[in-house]
Amino acid sequence: MWDYLPEYEQEKADLLDAVTTVFESGQLILGKSVQGFEAEFAAYHGIAHCAGVDNGTNAVKLGLEALGVGPGDEVITVSNTAAPTVVAIDGAGATPVFVDIREDDYLMDTDQVAGAITPRTKALLPVHLYGQCVDLAPLERLAAEHGLAILEDCAQAHGARRNGRMAGTVGDAAAFSFYPTKVLGGYGDGGAIVTDDESVDRNVRQLRYYGMGKRYYVVRTPGHNSRLDEVQAEILRRKLRRLDAYVAGRRAVARRYAEGLGDLTAPGGLTLPVVAEGNEHVYYLYVVRHPRRDEIIERLERYDISLNISYPWPVHTMTGFAELGYAKGSLPVTERLADEIFSLPMYPSLPLDRQDKVISALREVITDL
Ligand SMILES: *Cc1c(COP(=O)(O)O)cnc(C)c1O
């Protein structure tokens, strides 16, 4: 499904040079590479501040905490997401509140958000899932009207744009993951929070550093040790220079899939990703949908290709979140989607013959259903 080794082969000299650079720098924690990456990642977004953290889950958690979200507060998000989005809300002590998703692009149904706002609502947490941006304009209006913060979960949307605005530059702050499979991925864990708000950035820097305002002196609790590692930062710095090329590579794979499978789409049959108006998709995942998904996957077992389901269980149906009290059927579009989606292999260095193998196997299986 995903293999970093072809990319490693191509980029080996640069990546190993990154490691050597850090090892020879004389500074292993929050040194020149973290500072350099933070400045360059902020500049890529045209935003004032970036603070590196240890992973994407903690980027969401610290982002919420930095925006003042804590116990007793509600955060509105979606159940159709990677579970860590919700784990992070829970980790900040707040209560996740779910709205359903749209039928076409599987993103937050922003029309449902107003109805989910209560006096306890503190923040909106849209997830730019699969590499495509949620339309944030309606959320900006609601946030202004009700005094709410917006934290964007950009873990799957590095470099994506909607109506010309880049993911991560619209909300009060945005959380990124650099987990190896992501559009910008390290060789280990990593994350970041970007913001134009100086006080939010300061809060994140304190939170990631034991809650200290200066060395050895705690100014806020709960503090964390959530620093971005210096080696990962230097690797990410090198890879950031190639981010636009990675995105172009993903789009080329998406085009090949669309060309190879487009004629199989039909109402009640195969659905390929729908790119919403004004969106520039970065294809973290290439998610297709078919009502007979399980049969298709079973038949594909004869072929040497791997598929994935992202995600097989909506978060609100997991036993770990049973206490939130969402009954089955409460988010019908999300629940139906989880039964019908599967993802095709997608990464920029995916060999052409693998892409073609996926296309021909799917063609055979679907025409044969
Ligand atoms: C990957 C991911 C996260 C978590 O990032 P980690 O670096 O794995 O902790 C959070 N939200 C979404 C939408 C993700 O895809």
mmCIF file of C-alpha atoms and ligand atoms in Angstrom:
data_model
loop_
_atom_site.group_PDB
_atom_site.id
_atom_site.type_symbol
_atom_site.label_atom_id
_atom_site.label_comp_id
_atom_site.label_asym_id
_atom_site.label_seq_id
_atom_site.Cartn_x
_atom_site.Cartn_y
_atom_site.Cartn_z
ATOM 1 C CA MET A 1 0.000 0.000 0.000
ATOM 2 C CA TRP A 2 2.848 2.371 0.832
ATOM 3 C CA ASP A 3 6.590 2.023 0.542
ATOM 4 C CA TYR A 4 9.105 4.727 1.328
ATOM 5 C CA LEU A 5 12.080 2.789 -0.021
ATOM 6 C CA PRO A 6 11.804 3.969 -3.673
ATOM 7 C CA GLU A 7 11.816 7.577 -2.434
ATOM 8 C CA TYR A 8 14.670 6.851 -0.054
ATOM 9 C CA GLU A 9 16.730 5.454 -2.929
ATOM 10 C CA GLN A 10 16.203 8.670 -4.899
ATOM 11 C CA GLU A 11 16.830 11.044 -1.994
ATOM 12 C CA LYS A 12 19.362 9.078 0.008
ATOM 13 C CA ALA A 13 22.302 11.479 -0.330
ATOM 14 C CA ASP A 14 20.240 14.452 0.822
ATOM 15 C CA LEU A 15 18.567 12.573 3.681
ATOM 16 C CA LEU A 16 21.798 11.157 5.043
ATOM 17 C CA ASP A 17 23.367 14.593 4.734
ATOM 18 C CA ALA A 18 20.488 15.916 6.862
ATOM 19 C CA VAL A 19 21.276 13.364 9.569
ATOM 20 C CA THR A 20 24.989 14.160 9.485
ATOM 21 C CA THR A 21 24.246 17.890 9.624
ATOM 22 C CA VAL A 22 22.337 17.441 12.888
ATOM 23 C CA PHE A 23 24.808 15.004 14.431
ATOM 24 C CA GLU A 24 27.673 17.398 13.724
ATOM 25 C CA SER A 25 25.789 20.541 14.810
ATOM 26 C CA GLY A 26 26.473 20.103 18.513
ATOM 27 C CA GLN A 27 22.818 20.731 19.374
ATOM 28 C CA LEU A 28 20.309 17.883 19.508
ATOM 29 C CA ILE A 29 17.153 19.453 20.974
ATOM 30 C CA LEU A 30 15.360 22.559 19.609
ATOM 31 C CA GLY A 31 18.422 23.610 17.660
ATOM 32 C CA LYS A 32 19.068 25.193 14.272
ATOM 33 C CA SER A 33 17.165 22.563 12.291
ATOM 34 C CA VAL A 34 13.904 22.952 14.227
ATOM 35 C CA GLN A 35 14.222 26.731 13.998
ATOM 36 C CA GLY A 36 15.039 26.537 10.297
ATOM 37 C CA PHE A 37 12.176 24.178 9.543
ATOM 38 C CA GLU A 38 9.732 26.310 11.526
ATOM 39 C CA ALA A 39 10.730 29.451 9.618
ATOM 40 C CA GLU A 40 10.575 27.695 6.243
ATOM 41 C CA PHE A 41 7.266 25.923 6.909
ATOM 42 C CA ALA A 42 5.725 29.233 8.052
ATOM 43 C CA ALA A 43 7.082 30.961 4.939
ATOM 44 C CA TYR A 44 5.675 28.206 2.695
ATOM 45 C CA HIS A 45 2.257 29.083 4.118
ATOM 46 C CA GLY A 46 2.815 32.830 4.173
ATOM 47 C CA ILE A 47 1.961 32.734 7.871
ATOM 48 C CA ALA A 48 3.736 34.382 10.787
ATOM 49 C CA HIS A 49 4.475 31.475 13.144
ATOM 50 C CA CYS A 50 5.170 27.754 13.165
ATOM 51 C CA ALA A 51 6.053 25.630 16.195
ATOM 52 C CA GLY A 52 7.304 22.083 15.667
ATOM 53 C CA VAL A 53 5.902 19.364 17.910
ATOM 54 C CA ASP A 54 6.399 15.632 18.297
ATOM 55 C CA ASN A 55 3.452 14.337 16.244
ATOM 56 C CA GLY A 56 0.157 15.309 14.645
ATOM 57 C CA THR A 57 -2.033 14.118 17.493
ATOM 58 C CA ASN A 58 -0.214 16.398 19.904
ATOM 59 C CA ALA A 59 -0.325 19.186 17.313
ATOM 60 C CA VAL A 60 -4.131 19.005 17.506
ATOM 61 C CA LYS A 61 -4.086 18.692 21.306
ATOM 62 C CA LEU A 62 -1.623 21.515 21.951
ATOM 63 C CA GLY A 63 -3.323 23.619 19.280
ATOM 64 C CA LEU A 64 -6.625 23.295 21.133
ATOM 65 C CA GLU A 65 -5.006 23.988 24.502
ATOM 66 C CA ALA A 66 -3.180 27.009 23.079
ATOM 67 C CA LEU A 67 -6.530 28.358 21.871
ATOM 68 C CA GLY A 68 -7.894 28.048 25.410
ATOM 69 C CA VAL A 69 -9.867 24.822 24.993
ATOM 70 C CA GLY A 70 -10.025 22.608 28.065
ATOM 71 C CA PRO A 71 -12.266 20.543 30.346
ATOM 72 C CA GLY A 72 -15.951 21.390 30.048
ATOM 73 C CA ASP A 73 -15.606 22.774 26.526
ATOM 74 C CA GLU A 74 -17.111 21.260 23.396
ATOM 75 C CA VAL A 75 -15.299 21.009 20.064
ATOM 76 C CA ILE A 76 -17.299 20.425 16.881
ATOM 77 C CA THR A 77 -15.700 18.063 14.389
ATOM 78 C CA VAL A 78 -16.501 15.015 12.237
ATOM 79 C CA SER A 79 -16.589 11.309 12.947
ATOM 80 C CA ASN A 80 -15.273 10.548 9.447
ATOM 81 C CA THR A 81 -11.633 11.223 10.303
ATOM 82 C CA ALA A 82 -8.511 9.517 11.531
ATOM 83 C CA ALA A 83 -9.241 8.659 15.174
ATOM 84 C CA PRO A 84 -6.317 10.815 16.446
ATOM 85 C CA THR A 85 -8.325 13.983 15.663
ATOM 86 C CA VAL A 86 -10.798 12.907 18.300
ATOM 87 C CA VAL A 87 -8.215 11.344 20.627
ATOM 88 C CA ALA A 88 -6.581 14.788 20.732
ATOM 89 C CA ILE A 89 -9.825 16.587 21.637
ATOM 90 C CA ASP A 90 -10.331 14.067 24.406
ATOM 91 C CA GLY A 91 -6.695 14.480 25.455
ATOM 92 C CA ALA A 92 -7.235 18.217 25.865
ATOM 93 C CA GLY A 93 -10.050 17.363 28.296
ATOM 94 C CA ALA A 94 -12.766 18.665 25.961
ATOM 95 C CA THR A 95 -15.830 16.891 24.553
ATOM 96 C CA PRO A 96 -15.992 16.085 20.837
ATOM 97 C CA VAL A 97 -19.302 16.884 19.137
ATOM 98 C CA PHE A 98 -19.852 15.345 15.708
ATOM 99 C CA VAL A 99 -21.663 16.597 12.646
ATOM 100 C CA ASP A 100 -22.221 14.468 9.564
ATOM 101 C CA ILE A 101 -20.350 14.751 6.268
ATOM 102 C CA ARG A 102 -21.357 15.714 2.736
ATOM 103 C CA GLU A 103 -22.337 13.005 0.248
ATOM 104 C CA ASP A 104 -20.077 14.284 -2.514
ATOM 105 C CA ASP A 105 -16.672 15.098 -1.003
ATOM 106 C CA TYR A 106 -17.027 13.261 2.364
ATOM 107 C CA LEU A 107 -15.973 16.423 4.253
ATOM 108 C CA MET A 108 -17.698 18.171 7.180
ATOM 109 C CA ASP A 109 -21.254 19.193 6.310
ATOM 110 C CA THR A 110 -20.850 22.804 7.343
ATOM 111 C CA ASP A 111 -24.634 23.327 7.107
ATOM 112 C CA GLN A 112 -25.003 21.180 10.248
ATOM 113 C CA VAL A 113 -22.537 23.104 12.396
ATOM 114 C CA ALA A 114 -24.864 25.929 13.519
ATOM 115 C CA GLY A 115 -27.270 23.335 14.930
ATOM 116 C CA ALA A 116 -24.487 21.700 16.949
ATOM 117 C CA ILE A 117 -23.378 24.891 18.725
ATOM 118 C CA THR A 118 -24.229 25.078 22.450
ATOM 119 C CA PRO A 119 -23.192 27.527 25.193
ATOM 120 C CA ARG A 120 -20.256 25.161 25.884
ATOM 121 C CA THR A 121 -18.910 25.166 22.321
ATOM 122 C CA LYS A 122 -15.411 26.618 22.271
ATOM 123 C CA ALA A 123 -13.893 25.596 18.953
ATOM 124 C CA LEU A 124 -14.583 24.224 15.480
ATOM 125 C CA LEU A 125 -12.211 21.552 14.210
ATOM 126 C CA PRO A 126 -12.644 20.968 10.467
ATOM 127 C CA VAL A 127 -10.580 18.111 9.015
ATOM 128 C CA HIS A 128 -9.229 18.537 5.481
ATOM 129 C CA LEU A 129 -9.628 14.813 4.928
ATOM 130 C CA TYR A 130 -7.906 12.805 2.181
ATOM 131 C CA GLY A 131 -6.147 15.955 0.897
ATOM 132 C CA GLN A 132 -9.083 18.195 0.149
ATOM 133 C CA CYS A 133 -10.086 21.362 2.033
ATOM 134 C CA VAL A 134 -13.335 21.894 3.874
ATOM 135 C CA ASP A 135 -15.106 25.097 2.805
ATOM 136 C CA LEU A 136 -14.178 27.285 5.763
ATOM 137 C CA ALA A 137 -16.165 30.399 4.788
ATOM 138 C CA PRO A 138 -19.357 29.270 6.604
ATOM 139 C CA LEU A 139 -17.298 28.303 9.661
ATOM 140 C CA GLU A 140 -15.580 31.692 9.721
ATOM 141 C CA ARG A 141 -19.009 33.373 9.831
ATOM 142 C CA LEU A 142 -20.217 31.111 12.673
ATOM 143 C CA ALA A 143 -16.976 31.539 14.610
ATOM 144 C CA ALA A 144 -17.237 35.324 14.412
ATOM 145 C CA GLU A 145 -20.903 35.272 15.413
ATOM 146 C CA HIS A 146 -20.448 32.934 18.409
ATOM 147 C CA GLY A 147 -16.903 33.832 19.489
ATOM 148 C CA LEU A 148 -15.437 30.422 18.619
ATOM 149 C CA ALA A 149 -11.915 29.440 17.632
ATOM 150 C CA ILE A 150 -11.154 27.478 14.456
ATOM 151 C CA LEU A 151 -8.388 24.878 14.474
ATOM 152 C CA GLU A 152 -7.780 23.228 11.089
ATOM 153 C CA ASP A 153 -6.659 19.593 11.094
ATOM 154 C CA CYS A 154 -4.241 19.682 8.150
ATOM 155 C CA ALA A 155 -2.623 16.293 8.791
ATOM 156 C CA GLN A 156 -3.709 15.120 5.333
ATOM 157 C CA ALA A 157 -3.632 18.392 3.410
ATOM 158 C CA HIS A 158 -0.115 19.838 3.141
ATOM 159 C CA GLY A 159 -0.182 22.315 0.271
ATOM 160 C CA ALA A 160 -3.900 21.874 -0.533
ATOM 161 C CA ARG A 161 -5.895 24.975 -1.443
ATOM 162 C CA ARG A 162 -9.518 25.981 -1.624
ATOM 163 C CA ASN A 163 -10.489 29.128 -3.488
ATOM 164 C CA GLY A 164 -6.821 30.080 -3.507
ATOM 165 C CA ARG A 165 -6.403 29.858 0.275
ATOM 166 C CA MET A 166 -3.919 27.269 1.498
ATOM 167 C CA ALA A 167 -4.913 24.708 4.128
ATOM 168 C CA GLY A 168 -3.733 25.954 7.491
ATOM 169 C CA THR A 169 -3.915 29.675 6.734
ATOM 170 C CA VAL A 170 -7.608 30.318 7.349
ATOM 171 C CA GLY A 171 -8.355 29.270 10.938
ATOM 172 C CA ASP A 172 -6.923 30.718 14.139
ATOM 173 C CA ALA A 173 -4.362 27.923 14.072
ATOM 174 C CA ALA A 174 -3.717 24.702 12.165
ATOM 175 C CA ALA A 175 -2.258 21.342 13.136
ATOM 176 C CA PHE A 176 -0.012 19.279 10.855
ATOM 177 C CA SER A 177 1.336 15.735 11.085
ATOM 178 C CA PHE A 178 4.568 14.607 9.449
ATOM 179 C CA TYR A 179 3.933 10.901 10.016
ATOM 180 C CA PRO A 180 5.945 9.130 7.286
ATOM 181 C CA THR A 181 2.977 8.395 4.969
ATOM 182 C CA LYS A 182 1.695 11.981 4.955
ATOM 183 C CA VAL A 183 2.052 14.309 1.973
ATOM 184 C CA LEU A 184 5.031 15.835 3.797
ATOM 185 C CA GLY A 185 6.366 12.966 5.888
ATOM 186 C CA GLY A 186 9.477 12.499 8.005
ATOM 187 C CA TYR A 187 11.470 9.384 8.788
ATOM 188 C CA GLY A 188 9.697 9.041 12.123
ATOM 189 C CA ASP A 189 7.096 11.086 13.967
ATOM 190 C CA GLY A 190 6.659 14.833 13.759
ATOM 191 C CA GLY A 191 4.060 17.588 13.793
ATOM 192 C CA ALA A 192 3.606 21.357 13.772
ATOM 193 C CA ILE A 193 1.159 24.115 14.599
ATOM 194 C CA VAL A 194 0.996 27.209 12.415
ATOM 195 C CA THR A 195 -0.744 30.453 13.345
ATOM 196 C CA ASP A 196 -0.729 34.180 12.685
ATOM 197 C CA ASP A 197 -1.484 34.822 16.349
ATOM 198 C CA GLU A 198 1.628 35.495 18.375
ATOM 199 C CA SER A 199 0.036 34.567 21.705
ATOM 200 C CA VAL A 200 -1.168 31.196 20.354
ATOM 201 C CA ASP A 201 2.348 30.478 19.117
ATOM 202 C CA ARG A 202 3.796 31.412 22.516
ATOM 203 C CA ASN A 203 1.294 29.125 24.252
ATOM 204 C CA VAL A 204 2.285 26.200 22.006
ATOM 205 C CA ARG A 205 5.988 26.797 22.675
ATOM 206 C CA GLN A 206 5.344 26.729 26.418
ATOM 207 C CA LEU A 207 3.065 23.697 26.246
ATOM 208 C CA ARG A 208 5.579 21.626 24.264
ATOM 209 C CA TYR A 209 8.334 22.511 26.737
ATOM 210 C CA TYR A 210 6.928 21.246 30.080
ATOM 211 C CA GLY A 211 4.743 24.377 30.363
ATOM 212 C CA MET A 212 7.836 26.466 30.953
ATOM 213 C CA GLY A 213 7.906 30.179 30.116
ATOM 214 C CA LYS A 214 11.650 30.270 30.595
ATOM 215 C CA ARG A 215 14.222 27.615 31.410
ATOM 216 C CA TYR A 216 13.412 25.608 34.554
ATOM 217 C CA TYR A 217 10.320 27.763 35.299
ATOM 218 C CA VAL A 218 6.801 26.398 34.748
ATOM 219 C CA VAL A 219 4.153 29.001 33.948
ATOM 220 C CA ARG A 220 1.264 26.763 32.892
ATOM 221 C CA THR A 221 -0.207 23.331 33.476
ATOM 222 C CA PRO A 222 -0.702 20.776 32.197
ATOM 223 C CA GLY A 223 2.655 20.990 30.469
ATOM 224 C CA HIS A 224 3.990 18.413 28.035
ATOM 225 C CA ASN A 225 7.226 17.299 26.498
ATOM 226 C CA SER A 226 6.161 17.508 22.861
ATOM 227 C CA ARG A 227 9.139 18.876 20.998
ATOM 228 C CA LEU A 228 9.877 18.203 17.324
ATOM 229 C CA ASP A 229 13.060 16.164 17.077
ATOM 230 C CA GLU A 230 16.058 17.906 15.529
ATOM 231 C CA VAL A 231 16.827 15.057 13.092
ATOM 232 C CA GLN A 232 13.228 14.906 11.861
ATOM 233 C CA ALA A 233 13.206 18.700 11.499
ATOM 234 C CA GLU A 234 16.276 18.662 9.252
ATOM 235 C CA ILE A 235 14.838 15.834 7.135
ATOM 236 C CA LEU A 236 11.532 17.713 6.851
ATOM 237 C CA ARG A 237 13.400 20.850 5.858
ATOM 238 C CA ARG A 238 14.988 19.027 2.938
ATOM 239 C CA LYS A 239 11.698 17.385 1.976
ATOM 240 C CA LEU A 240 9.741 20.661 2.201
ATOM 241 C CA ARG A 241 11.757 21.871 -0.799
ATOM 242 C CA ARG A 242 10.248 18.961 -2.732
ATOM 243 C CA LEU A 243 6.684 19.232 -1.377
ATOM 244 C CA ASP A 244 5.268 20.752 -4.558
ATOM 245 C CA ALA A 245 6.884 17.959 -6.577
ATOM 246 C CA TYR A 246 5.403 15.313 -4.253
ATOM 247 C CA VAL A 247 1.963 16.863 -4.744
ATOM 248 C CA ALA A 248 2.442 16.923 -8.517
ATOM 249 C CA GLY A 249 3.411 13.233 -8.348
ATOM 250 C CA ARG A 250 0.273 12.376 -6.381
ATOM 251 C CA ARG A 251 -1.885 14.280 -8.865
ATOM 252 C CA ALA A 252 -0.313 12.340 -11.715
ATOM 253 C CA VAL A 253 -1.222 9.032 -10.035
ATOM 254 C CA ALA A 254 -4.770 10.344 -9.460
ATOM 255 C CA ARG A 255 -5.061 11.298 -13.143
ATOM 256 C CA ARG A 256 -3.929 7.824 -14.212
ATOM 257 C CA TYR A 257 -6.477 6.174 -11.920
ATOM 258 C CA ALA A 258 -9.228 8.477 -13.197
ATOM 259 C CA GLU A 259 -8.316 7.762 -16.818
ATOM 260 C CA GLY A 260 -8.128 4.029 -16.200
ATOM 261 C CA LEU A 261 -11.315 3.715 -14.162
ATOM 262 C CA GLY A 262 -13.480 6.666 -15.215
ATOM 263 C CA ASP A 263 -15.681 4.657 -17.576
ATOM 264 C CA LEU A 264 -16.613 2.244 -14.755
ATOM 265 C CA THR A 265 -18.298 4.923 -12.685
ATOM 266 C CA ALA A 266 -22.065 4.670 -12.519
ATOM 267 C CA PRO A 267 -24.848 5.652 -10.151
ATOM 268 C CA GLY A 268 -25.004 2.846 -7.598
ATOM 269 C CA GLY A 269 -21.614 1.633 -8.829
ATOM 270 C CA LEU A 270 -18.076 2.915 -8.581
ATOM 271 C CA THR A 271 -17.514 6.496 -7.425
ATOM 272 C CA LEU A 272 -14.132 8.160 -7.881
ATOM 273 C CA PRO A 273 -13.033 11.116 -5.716
ATOM 274 C CA VAL A 274 -15.103 14.227 -6.394
ATOM 275 C CA VAL A 275 -13.059 17.412 -6.353
ATOM 276 C CA ALA A 276 -15.186 20.178 -4.912
ATOM 277 C CA GLU A 277 -15.425 23.468 -6.795
ATOM 278 C CA GLY A 278 -12.387 25.688 -6.171
ATOM 279 C CA ASN A 279 -10.413 22.859 -4.554
ATOM 280 C CA GLU A 280 -6.840 21.863 -5.327
ATOM 281 C CA HIS A 281 -6.701 18.287 -4.029
ATOM 282 C CA VAL A 282 -3.328 16.913 -2.882
ATOM 283 C CA TYR A 283 -4.484 13.264 -2.783
ATOM 284 C CA TYR A 284 -3.099 12.079 0.527
ATOM 285 C CA LEU A 285 -5.481 9.202 -0.120
ATOM 286 C CA TYR A 286 -7.301 8.122 -3.267
ATOM 287 C CA VAL A 287 -10.612 7.009 -1.831
ATOM 288 C CA VAL A 288 -13.155 5.308 -4.060
ATOM 289 C CA ARG A 289 -16.600 4.055 -3.174
ATOM 290 C CA HIS A 290 -18.738 1.103 -4.209
ATOM 291 C CA PRO A 291 -21.853 -0.349 -2.520
ATOM 292 C CA ARG A 292 -20.406 -3.875 -3.002
ATOM 293 C CA ARG A 293 -17.050 -2.944 -1.480
ATOM 294 C CA ASP A 294 -16.616 -6.093 0.594
ATOM 295 C CA GLU A 295 -17.180 -8.383 -2.401
ATOM 296 C CA ILE A 296 -14.718 -6.366 -4.452
ATOM 297 C CA ILE A 297 -12.056 -6.597 -1.771
ATOM 298 C CA GLU A 298 -12.638 -10.315 -1.382
ATOM 299 C CA ARG A 299 -12.265 -10.911 -5.126
ATOM 300 C CA LEU A 300 -9.168 -8.725 -5.281
ATOM 301 C CA GLU A 301 -7.427 -11.112 -2.910
ATOM 302 C CA ARG A 302 -6.542 -13.240 -5.954
ATOM 303 C CA TYR A 303 -4.504 -10.352 -7.334
ATOM 304 C CA ASP A 304 -1.236 -9.219 -5.857
ATOM 305 C CA ILE A 305 -2.415 -5.723 -4.922
ATOM 306 C CA SER A 306 -3.090 -4.178 -1.566
ATOM 307 C CA LEU A 307 -5.989 -1.944 -0.660
ATOM 308 C CA ASN A 308 -6.822 -0.144 2.503
ATOM 309 C CA ILE A 309 -9.965 1.246 4.114
ATOM 310 C CA SER A 310 -9.610 4.715 5.555
ATOM 311 C CA TYR A 311 -11.427 4.431 7.775
ATOM 312 C CA PRO A 312 -13.341 1.216 8.464
ATOM 313 C CA TRP A 313 -15.079 2.439 11.634
ATOM 314 C CA PRO A 314 -16.522 5.918 12.167
ATOM 315 C CA VAL A 315 -15.059 7.280 15.391
ATOM 316 C CA HIS A 316 -18.440 7.621 17.144
ATOM 317 C CA THR A 317 -19.066 3.851 16.742
ATOM 318 C CA MET A 318 -15.831 2.809 18.489
ATOM 319 C CA THR A 319 -16.164 1.370 21.977
ATOM 320 C CA GLY A 320 -13.521 3.788 23.238
ATOM 321 C CA PHE A 321 -15.912 6.643 22.511
ATOM 322 C CA ALA A 322 -19.111 4.909 23.645
ATOM 323 C CA GLU A 323 -19.448 7.370 26.521
ATOM 324 C CA LEU A 324 -20.086 10.175 24.048
ATOM 325 C CA GLY A 325 -23.476 8.526 23.544
ATOM 326 C CA TYR A 326 -23.822 8.493 19.747
ATOM 327 C CA ALA A 327 -26.193 5.708 18.725
ATOM 328 C CA LYS A 328 -25.717 3.784 15.518
ATOM 329 C CA GLY A 329 -27.633 5.669 12.860
ATOM 330 C CA SER A 330 -26.930 9.085 14.350
ATOM 331 C CA LEU A 331 -24.540 10.058 11.541
ATOM 332 C CA PRO A 332 -26.031 8.221 8.556
ATOM 333 C CA VAL A 333 -23.837 9.575 5.735
ATOM 334 C CA THR A 334 -20.660 8.860 7.714
ATOM 335 C CA GLU A 335 -21.818 5.347 8.605
ATOM 336 C CA ARG A 336 -22.864 4.427 5.067
ATOM 337 C CA LEU A 337 -19.584 5.745 3.683
ATOM 338 C CA ALA A 338 -17.512 3.610 6.047
ATOM 339 C CA ASP A 339 -19.195 0.503 4.606
ATOM 340 C CA GLU A 340 -18.498 1.464 0.990
ATOM 341 C CA ILE A 341 -15.073 3.115 0.729
ATOM 342 C CA PHE A 342 -11.647 1.749 -0.012
ATOM 343 C CA SER A 343 -8.360 3.403 -0.915
ATOM 344 C CA LEU A 344 -6.069 2.642 -3.828
ATOM 345 C CA PRO A 345 -2.302 2.777 -3.314
ATOM 346 C CA MET A 346 -1.206 6.427 -3.500
ATOM 347 C CA TYR A 347 2.237 7.918 -3.098
ATOM 348 C CA PRO A 348 4.351 9.946 -5.501
ATOM 349 C CA SER A 349 6.950 7.266 -6.187
ATOM 350 C CA LEU A 350 4.348 4.525 -6.768
ATOM 351 C CA PRO A 351 5.745 2.696 -9.825
ATOM 352 C CA LEU A 352 3.698 2.991 -13.035
ATOM 353 C CA ASP A 353 3.379 -0.775 -13.430
ATOM 354 C CA ARG A 354 1.875 -0.977 -9.922
ATOM 355 C CA GLN A 355 -0.635 1.723 -10.823
ATOM 356 C CA ASP A 356 -1.587 -0.166 -13.959
ATOM 357 C CA LYS A 357 -1.888 -3.429 -12.069
ATOM 358 C CA VAL A 358 -4.350 -1.809 -9.656
ATOM 359 C CA ILE A 359 -6.363 -0.410 -12.575
ATOM 360 C CA SER A 360 -6.553 -3.679 -14.501
ATOM 361 C CA ALA A 361 -7.400 -5.758 -11.414
ATOM 362 C CA LEU A 362 -10.194 -3.391 -10.432
ATOM 363 C CA ARG A 363 -11.502 -3.317 -13.997
ATOM 364 C CA GLU A 364 -11.686 -7.097 -14.097
ATOM 365 C CA VAL A 365 -13.338 -7.428 -10.713
ATOM 366 C CA ILE A 366 -15.910 -4.686 -11.178
ATOM 367 C CA THR A 367 -16.985 -5.692 -14.709
ATOM 368 C CA ASP A 368 -17.336 -9.239 -13.386
ATOM 369 C CA LEU A 369 -19.526 -8.393 -10.364
HETATM 370 C C1 LIG B 1 -2.333 11.309 10.806
HETATM 371 C C2 LIG B 1 -3.431 12.133 11.353
HETATM 372 C C3 LIG B 1 -3.404 12.675 12.652
HETATM 373 C C4 LIG B 1 -2.377 12.264 13.662
HETATM 374 O O1 LIG B 1 -1.070 12.478 13.301
HETATM 375 P P1 LIG B 1 0.094 11.606 14.016
HETATM 376 O O2 LIG B 1 1.333 12.296 13.542
HETATM 377 O O3 LIG B 1 -0.023 10.216 13.503
HETATM 378 O O4 LIG B 1 -0.104 11.710 15.478
HETATM 379 C C5 LIG B 1 -4.414 13.530 13.036
HETATM 380 N N1 LIG B 1 -5.421 13.850 12.196
HETATM 381 C C6 LIG B 1 -5.510 13.326 10.954
HETATM 382 C C7 LIG B 1 -6.652 13.719 10.079
HETATM 383 C C8 LIG B 1 -4.526 12.438 10.500
HETATM 384 O O5 LIG B 1 -4.625 11.925 9.275
#
